[in-house]
Amino acid sequence: GTGSNVLSALQDLFWLLKSKVEKQLQIISVLQWVLTFLIMGIACTLILMYILCTDCWAIAALYLAWLVFDWNTPKKGGRRSQWVRNWAIWRYFRDYFPIRLVKTHNLLTTRNYIFGYHPHGIMGLGAFCNFSTEATGVGQKFPGIRPYLATLAGNFRMPILRDYLMSGGICPVNRDSIDYILSKNGSGNAIIIVVGGAAESLNCTPGKNSVTLKNRKGFVKLALRHGADLVPVYSFGENEVYKQVIFEEGSWGRWVQKKFQKHIGFAPCIFHGRGLFSSNTWGLLPYSKPITTVVGEPIAIPKIDNPSQKDVDFYHSIYVDSLIKLFDKYKSKFGLLETEVLEVN
């Protein structure tokens, strides 16, 4: 009896320690990604400049020479690495929230796709985890489909950061890159565009389900030009992981944000999550709230080399209706009230 009690106590202690270690690994995995998102580009640029001024300048010079040679690679589908996409760190990243990917329909490998991802949130955590890693099984759920998460082209001008992003299958969100993937990279490609972009991030806050979409029609025009099917994607919980100071329209704060958005491509947000050592303090870590990303039914899009505005408006309206239906169908399953309405701005 005493031996059994000791063994049971040791087993309980083992599982307790294992649980604590896993939680710390989850926090570390998310922290490294947040720091990558916020400072890796600038930090790597400064480090490279510093090395050029030291006795190790040849290393930096060689990398810069490689950078010039490799400059256009992001525009040509990048250089993804299945090894990086399958890192164990992404599974800890997934489990921190947790993040889940829900498939509703099959996707044909003979077609190309443009996924419209909503909402942006502060950092697009669900978009990254689901489509730039294999942590939630995107490759198993959509066999034969190659996902490309599109992000700001300016990120690919940053040394080291550009290579890190490309390894996950991330590409610039510009016409050259998207045209190449949809026309010269075969079929079975899916470009994920966070349609609302920086403008949408300015309005994200817990408890609010709104998307910036009414005047966002460029992705529809691209789909028509290439005959790529449109797929609405809604990520429940994306807005819950950070709290943000929302500046009203006409305020000085919103004016500054819009100027940054116009000239630099992103809008600086004043936000906070939890602290590194306690969920009761403020910090850069997101709150561990569940994020569930639902991939909707593809909308068949014809190939029109020069689509008219009428064509774009028609398929845009179909897309908006499909997104609303997707939201309404799954909202009660993922923590929202049946009376919740998706606000389309």
CSV table of C-alpha atoms in Angstrom, one decimal:
chain,number,residue,atom,x,y,z
A,1,GLY,CA,0.0,0.0,0.0
A,2,THR,CA,2.7,2.5,0.9
A,3,GLY,CA,4.7,1.6,-2.3
A,4,SER,CA,1.6,2.2,-4.4
A,5,ASN,CA,1.0,5.5,-2.7
A,6,VAL,CA,4.5,6.6,-3.4
A,7,LEU,CA,4.4,5.5,-7.0
A,8,SER,CA,1.1,7.3,-7.5
A,9,ALA,CA,2.5,10.5,-6.0
A,10,LEU,CA,5.6,10.3,-8.2
A,11,GLN,CA,3.3,9.8,-11.3
A,12,ASP,CA,1.2,12.9,-10.3
A,13,LEU,CA,4.4,14.9,-9.8
A,14,PHE,CA,5.8,13.8,-13.2
A,15,TRP,CA,2.6,14.8,-15.0
A,16,LEU,CA,2.5,18.1,-13.1
A,17,LEU,CA,6.1,18.9,-14.1
A,18,LYS,CA,5.5,17.9,-17.7
A,19,SER,CA,2.4,20.1,-17.9
A,20,LYS,CA,4.4,23.1,-16.5
A,21,VAL,CA,7.3,22.5,-19.0
A,22,GLU,CA,4.8,22.3,-21.9
A,23,LYS,CA,3.2,25.5,-20.8
A,24,GLN,CA,6.5,27.3,-20.7
A,25,LEU,CA,7.4,26.0,-24.1
A,26,GLN,CA,4.1,27.3,-25.5
A,27,ILE,CA,4.9,30.7,-24.0
A,28,ILE,CA,8.4,30.7,-25.5
A,29,SER,CA,7.1,29.7,-28.9
A,30,VAL,CA,4.6,32.5,-29.0
A,31,LEU,CA,7.1,35.1,-27.6
A,32,GLN,CA,9.7,34.3,-30.3
A,33,TRP,CA,7.0,34.8,-33.0
A,34,VAL,CA,5.8,38.1,-31.5
A,35,LEU,CA,9.3,39.4,-31.4
A,36,THR,CA,9.9,38.2,-35.0
A,37,PHE,CA,6.8,40.1,-36.0
A,38,LEU,CA,7.7,43.3,-34.2
A,39,ILE,CA,11.5,43.7,-34.4
A,40,MET,CA,13.3,40.9,-36.3
A,41,GLY,CA,13.5,42.9,-39.6
A,42,ILE,CA,15.0,46.0,-38.0
A,43,ALA,CA,17.2,44.0,-35.6
A,44,CYS,CA,18.7,42.0,-38.5
A,45,THR,CA,19.3,45.1,-40.6
A,46,LEU,CA,21.2,46.8,-37.7
A,47,ILE,CA,23.2,43.7,-36.9
A,48,LEU,CA,24.2,43.4,-40.6
A,49,MET,CA,25.3,47.0,-40.7
A,50,TYR,CA,27.3,46.5,-37.5
A,51,ILE,CA,29.1,43.4,-38.8
A,52,LEU,CA,30.1,45.4,-41.9
A,53,CYS,CA,32.1,47.7,-39.6
A,54,THR,CA,33.9,44.8,-37.8
A,55,ASP,CA,36.7,42.3,-38.8
A,56,CYS,CA,33.9,40.0,-39.9
A,57,TRP,CA,32.7,42.3,-42.6
A,58,ALA,CA,33.3,39.7,-45.3
A,59,ILE,CA,30.4,37.6,-43.9
A,60,ALA,CA,28.0,40.5,-44.2
A,61,ALA,CA,29.4,41.3,-47.7
A,62,LEU,CA,28.8,37.8,-48.9
A,63,TYR,CA,25.2,37.8,-47.6
A,64,LEU,CA,24.6,41.2,-49.3
A,65,ALA,CA,25.9,39.8,-52.5
A,66,TRP,CA,23.6,36.8,-52.1
A,67,LEU,CA,20.7,39.2,-51.3
A,68,VAL,CA,21.2,41.1,-54.6
A,69,PHE,CA,21.3,37.8,-56.5
A,70,ASP,CA,18.2,36.4,-54.7
A,71,TRP,CA,16.2,39.7,-54.7
A,72,ASN,CA,13.4,38.6,-57.0
A,73,THR,CA,12.8,35.1,-55.4
A,74,PRO,CA,9.9,36.3,-53.2
A,75,LYS,CA,8.1,37.5,-56.3
A,76,LYS,CA,8.4,34.0,-57.8
A,77,GLY,CA,6.8,31.9,-55.2
A,78,GLY,CA,9.5,32.1,-52.6
A,79,ARG,CA,11.5,29.2,-51.2
A,80,ARG,CA,9.4,27.2,-48.8
A,81,SER,CA,10.8,24.6,-46.5
A,82,GLN,CA,8.7,21.7,-45.3
A,83,TRP,CA,11.3,21.2,-42.5
A,84,VAL,CA,10.6,24.7,-41.2
A,85,ARG,CA,6.9,24.4,-41.6
A,86,ASN,CA,6.9,21.2,-39.5
A,87,TRP,CA,9.0,22.5,-36.6
A,88,ALA,CA,7.8,21.3,-33.2
A,89,ILE,CA,7.8,24.9,-32.0
A,90,TRP,CA,4.7,25.6,-34.2
A,91,ARG,CA,2.8,22.8,-32.4
A,92,TYR,CA,3.5,24.5,-29.1
A,93,PHE,CA,2.5,27.8,-30.7
A,94,ARG,CA,-0.8,26.2,-31.8
A,95,ASP,CA,-1.6,24.7,-28.3
A,96,TYR,CA,-1.0,28.0,-26.5
A,97,PHE,CA,-4.3,29.4,-27.7
A,98,PRO,CA,-5.3,26.8,-29.0
A,99,ILE,CA,-5.6,27.3,-32.8
A,100,ARG,CA,-7.8,25.0,-34.9
A,101,LEU,CA,-8.4,24.8,-38.7
A,102,VAL,CA,-11.9,23.6,-39.8
A,103,LYS,CA,-12.4,22.3,-43.4
A,104,THR,CA,-15.9,22.5,-44.8
A,105,HIS,CA,-15.4,21.5,-48.4
A,106,ASN,CA,-12.8,19.8,-50.6
A,107,LEU,CA,-10.5,21.8,-52.9
A,108,LEU,CA,-9.6,20.5,-56.3
A,109,THR,CA,-5.9,20.3,-57.1
A,110,THR,CA,-6.7,21.2,-60.7
A,111,ARG,CA,-7.8,24.7,-59.7
A,112,ASN,CA,-6.0,27.7,-58.1
A,113,TYR,CA,-7.6,29.7,-55.2
A,114,ILE,CA,-7.6,33.0,-53.5
A,115,PHE,CA,-8.5,32.7,-49.8
A,116,GLY,CA,-9.9,35.9,-48.3
A,117,TYR,CA,-9.0,35.8,-44.6
A,118,HIS,CA,-11.0,37.7,-42.1
A,119,PRO,CA,-10.6,39.4,-39.7
A,120,HIS,CA,-7.0,40.7,-39.6
A,121,GLY,CA,-6.7,41.1,-35.8
A,122,ILE,CA,-3.5,42.7,-34.5
A,123,MET,CA,-1.0,40.2,-35.9
A,124,GLY,CA,-3.0,37.7,-37.9
A,125,LEU,CA,-2.0,34.8,-35.6
A,126,GLY,CA,-4.6,32.4,-37.0
A,127,ALA,CA,-3.5,33.1,-40.6
A,128,PHE,CA,0.1,32.4,-39.8
A,129,CYS,CA,-0.3,29.2,-37.8
A,130,ASN,CA,-2.9,27.6,-40.1
A,131,PHE,CA,-1.3,28.5,-43.5
A,132,SER,CA,2.4,29.1,-42.9
A,133,THR,CA,3.0,26.0,-40.7
A,134,GLU,CA,1.7,22.5,-40.7
A,135,ALA,CA,0.7,22.7,-37.0
A,136,THR,CA,-3.0,22.5,-37.7
A,137,GLY,CA,-2.6,20.0,-40.6
A,138,VAL,CA,-3.4,22.2,-43.6
A,139,GLY,CA,-1.4,19.8,-45.8
A,140,GLN,CA,-3.4,16.8,-44.6
A,141,LYS,CA,-6.8,18.5,-44.8
A,142,PHE,CA,-6.2,19.9,-48.2
A,143,PRO,CA,-3.9,17.4,-49.9
A,144,GLY,CA,-2.2,18.7,-53.0
A,145,ILE,CA,-2.9,22.4,-52.2
A,146,ARG,CA,0.1,24.7,-51.6
A,147,PRO,CA,-0.9,27.6,-49.4
A,148,TYR,CA,0.9,31.0,-49.7
A,149,LEU,CA,0.2,33.6,-47.0
A,150,ALA,CA,0.5,37.1,-48.5
A,151,THR,CA,2.0,39.8,-46.4
A,152,LEU,CA,3.5,43.3,-46.8
A,153,ALA,CA,6.1,43.5,-49.6
A,154,GLY,CA,8.3,45.7,-47.4
A,155,ASN,CA,9.1,42.7,-45.1
A,156,PHE,CA,11.0,41.0,-48.0
A,157,ARG,CA,13.4,43.9,-48.1
A,158,MET,CA,14.7,43.1,-44.7
A,159,PRO,CA,17.7,40.8,-44.5
A,160,ILE,CA,17.3,37.4,-42.8
A,161,LEU,CA,13.6,38.1,-42.1
A,162,ARG,CA,12.8,37.7,-45.8
A,163,ASP,CA,14.4,34.2,-45.8
A,164,TYR,CA,12.6,33.2,-42.6
A,165,LEU,CA,9.2,34.3,-44.1
A,166,MET,CA,9.8,32.5,-47.4
A,167,SER,CA,10.6,29.3,-45.6
A,168,GLY,CA,7.1,29.2,-44.3
A,169,GLY,CA,5.5,29.8,-47.7
A,170,ILE,CA,4.9,33.5,-47.2
A,171,CYS,CA,4.9,35.8,-50.2
A,172,PRO,CA,4.6,39.5,-50.9
A,173,VAL,CA,1.0,40.8,-51.3
A,174,ASN,CA,1.7,42.5,-54.6
A,175,ARG,CA,0.5,42.0,-58.2
A,176,ASP,CA,3.8,40.6,-59.5
A,177,SER,CA,4.0,37.9,-56.9
A,178,ILE,CA,0.3,36.9,-57.1
A,179,ASP,CA,0.4,36.9,-60.9
A,180,TYR,CA,3.4,34.6,-60.9
A,181,ILE,CA,1.9,32.1,-58.5
A,182,LEU,CA,-1.5,31.9,-60.2
A,183,SER,CA,-0.2,31.8,-63.8
A,184,LYS,CA,3.3,30.2,-63.8
A,185,ASN,CA,3.3,27.9,-60.9
A,186,GLY,CA,0.9,25.3,-62.1
A,187,SER,CA,-2.4,24.4,-60.3
A,188,GLY,CA,-3.2,23.6,-56.7
A,189,ASN,CA,-2.0,27.0,-55.4
A,190,ALA,CA,-3.9,28.9,-52.7
A,191,ILE,CA,-3.0,32.5,-51.9
A,192,ILE,CA,-4.3,33.7,-48.6
A,193,ILE,CA,-4.9,37.4,-48.5
A,194,VAL,CA,-5.9,39.2,-45.3
A,195,VAL,CA,-8.3,41.4,-47.2
A,196,GLY,CA,-9.0,44.0,-44.5
A,197,GLY,CA,-5.3,44.7,-44.0
A,198,ALA,CA,-4.0,47.6,-41.8
A,199,ALA,CA,-7.3,49.5,-42.0
A,200,GLU,CA,-9.1,46.6,-40.4
A,201,SER,CA,-6.5,46.1,-37.7
A,202,LEU,CA,-7.3,49.6,-36.4
A,203,ASN,CA,-10.8,48.6,-35.4
A,204,CYS,CA,-10.2,45.1,-34.0
A,205,THR,CA,-11.1,44.7,-30.4
A,206,PRO,CA,-12.4,41.8,-28.2
A,207,GLY,CA,-16.1,41.2,-28.7
A,208,LYS,CA,-16.3,42.9,-32.0
A,209,ASN,CA,-16.9,41.1,-35.3
A,210,SER,CA,-16.4,43.5,-38.2
A,211,VAL,CA,-14.5,43.3,-41.5
A,212,THR,CA,-13.3,45.9,-43.9
A,213,LEU,CA,-14.6,44.6,-47.2
A,214,LYS,CA,-17.1,46.9,-49.0
A,215,ASN,CA,-14.5,48.7,-51.0
A,216,ARG,CA,-11.8,46.0,-51.1
A,217,LYS,CA,-12.3,44.5,-54.6
A,218,GLY,CA,-8.8,44.1,-55.9
A,219,PHE,CA,-8.6,40.5,-54.9
A,220,VAL,CA,-11.8,39.8,-56.8
A,221,LYS,CA,-10.3,41.4,-59.9
A,222,LEU,CA,-7.1,39.2,-59.6
A,223,ALA,CA,-9.3,36.1,-59.2
A,224,LEU,CA,-11.2,37.0,-62.4
A,225,ARG,CA,-8.0,37.7,-64.4
A,226,HIS,CA,-6.6,34.3,-63.5
A,227,GLY,CA,-9.8,32.2,-63.1
A,228,ALA,CA,-8.9,31.4,-59.5
A,229,ASP,CA,-11.8,30.4,-57.3
A,230,LEU,CA,-12.5,32.6,-54.2
A,231,VAL,CA,-12.7,31.0,-50.8
A,232,PRO,CA,-14.1,32.9,-47.8
A,233,VAL,CA,-12.3,32.2,-44.5
A,234,TYR,CA,-13.4,33.5,-41.1
A,235,SER,CA,-11.3,33.2,-38.0
A,236,PHE,CA,-13.4,33.1,-34.8
A,237,GLY,CA,-11.4,34.5,-31.9
A,238,GLU,CA,-8.8,36.4,-33.9
A,239,ASN,CA,-9.9,39.7,-32.3
A,240,GLU,CA,-10.0,38.3,-28.8
A,241,VAL,CA,-6.2,37.8,-28.2
A,242,TYR,CA,-5.2,41.4,-27.8
A,243,LYS,CA,-6.8,44.6,-26.3
A,244,GLN,CA,-6.3,47.8,-28.3
A,245,VAL,CA,-6.8,51.5,-27.7
A,246,ILE,CA,-9.3,52.5,-30.4
A,247,PHE,CA,-9.0,56.1,-31.7
A,248,GLU,CA,-12.2,57.7,-33.0
A,249,GLU,CA,-12.4,59.0,-36.5
A,250,GLY,CA,-11.2,62.6,-36.6
A,251,SER,CA,-8.9,62.2,-33.6
A,252,TRP,CA,-5.2,63.0,-33.7
A,253,GLY,CA,-4.4,59.3,-33.0
A,254,ARG,CA,-6.4,58.1,-35.9
A,255,TRP,CA,-4.8,60.7,-38.2
A,256,VAL,CA,-1.3,59.5,-37.3
A,257,GLN,CA,-2.4,55.9,-37.9
A,258,LYS,CA,-3.8,56.7,-41.3
A,259,LYS,CA,-0.7,58.6,-42.3
A,260,PHE,CA,1.5,55.6,-41.4
A,261,GLN,CA,-0.9,53.3,-43.3
A,262,LYS,CA,-0.8,55.5,-46.4
A,263,HIS,CA,2.9,56.0,-46.6
A,264,ILE,CA,4.4,52.9,-45.0
A,265,GLY,CA,1.8,50.2,-45.5
A,266,PHE,CA,1.0,49.4,-41.9
A,267,ALA,CA,-0.8,51.2,-39.1
A,268,PRO,CA,0.8,51.5,-35.7
A,269,CYS,CA,-1.6,50.1,-33.0
A,270,ILE,CA,-1.5,50.7,-29.3
A,271,PHE,CA,-2.3,47.3,-27.9
A,272,HIS,CA,-1.4,45.0,-25.1
A,273,GLY,CA,-1.8,41.4,-24.1
A,274,ARG,CA,-0.6,39.5,-21.0
A,275,GLY,CA,2.7,39.6,-19.3
A,276,LEU,CA,5.4,37.0,-19.6
A,277,PHE,CA,5.1,35.6,-16.1
A,278,SER,CA,1.5,36.4,-15.3
A,279,SER,CA,-1.8,36.6,-17.2
A,280,ASN,CA,-2.8,39.4,-14.7
A,281,THR,CA,-0.2,41.8,-15.9
A,282,TRP,CA,0.2,43.7,-19.2
A,283,GLY,CA,2.7,42.6,-21.9
A,284,LEU,CA,3.3,41.6,-25.5
A,285,LEU,CA,2.1,38.0,-25.2
A,286,PRO,CA,-1.4,37.5,-26.6
A,287,TYR,CA,-4.1,36.2,-24.3
A,288,SER,CA,-4.6,32.4,-24.6
A,289,LYS,CA,-8.0,32.5,-26.2
A,290,PRO,CA,-9.1,29.9,-28.7
A,291,ILE,CA,-8.9,30.8,-32.4
A,292,THR,CA,-10.9,28.7,-34.9
A,293,THR,CA,-10.4,29.3,-38.6
A,294,VAL,CA,-13.2,28.0,-40.8
A,295,VAL,CA,-12.4,27.6,-44.5
A,296,GLY,CA,-15.7,28.0,-46.5
A,297,GLU,CA,-17.0,26.8,-49.8
A,298,PRO,CA,-15.1,27.8,-52.9
A,299,ILE,CA,-16.9,30.2,-55.3
A,300,ALA,CA,-16.4,29.2,-58.9
A,301,ILE,CA,-14.8,32.2,-60.8
A,302,PRO,CA,-14.5,32.4,-64.6
A,303,LYS,CA,-11.3,33.5,-66.3
A,304,ILE,CA,-11.8,37.0,-67.8
A,305,ASP,CA,-8.6,38.7,-69.0
A,306,ASN,CA,-10.0,42.2,-68.7
A,307,PRO,CA,-12.9,42.1,-66.2
A,308,SER,CA,-15.3,45.1,-66.2
A,309,GLN,CA,-16.3,46.9,-63.1
A,310,LYS,CA,-19.7,45.2,-63.4
A,311,ASP,CA,-18.0,41.8,-63.4
A,312,VAL,CA,-15.9,42.7,-60.3
A,313,ASP,CA,-18.9,44.1,-58.4
A,314,PHE,CA,-21.0,41.0,-59.2
A,315,TYR,CA,-18.5,38.5,-57.9
A,316,HIS,CA,-17.6,40.7,-55.0
A,317,SER,CA,-21.3,40.7,-53.9
A,318,ILE,CA,-21.4,36.9,-54.1
A,319,TYR,CA,-18.2,36.7,-52.0
A,320,VAL,CA,-19.6,39.1,-49.3
A,321,ASP,CA,-22.8,37.0,-49.1
A,322,SER,CA,-20.8,33.8,-48.8
A,323,LEU,CA,-18.7,35.2,-46.0
A,324,ILE,CA,-21.8,36.4,-44.1
A,325,LYS,CA,-23.4,32.9,-44.5
A,326,LEU,CA,-20.2,31.2,-43.3
A,327,PHE,CA,-20.1,33.5,-40.2
A,328,ASP,CA,-23.8,32.9,-39.5
A,329,LYS,CA,-23.5,29.1,-39.9
A,330,TYR,CA,-20.6,28.6,-37.5
A,331,LYS,CA,-20.9,31.5,-35.0
A,332,SER,CA,-22.9,29.7,-32.3
A,333,LYS,CA,-20.5,26.6,-32.6
A,334,PHE,CA,-17.6,28.8,-31.7
A,335,GLY,CA,-18.7,30.8,-28.7
A,336,LEU,CA,-20.9,33.6,-30.2
A,337,LEU,CA,-24.5,34.3,-29.6
A,338,GLU,CA,-27.0,33.4,-32.3
A,339,THR,CA,-28.0,37.1,-32.4
A,340,GLU,CA,-24.4,38.2,-33.3
A,341,VAL,CA,-24.2,40.0,-36.7
A,342,LEU,CA,-21.1,40.3,-38.9
A,343,GLU,CA,-20.5,44.0,-39.6
A,344,VAL,CA,-19.2,44.6,-43.1
A,345,ASN,CA,-17.6,48.0,-43.6
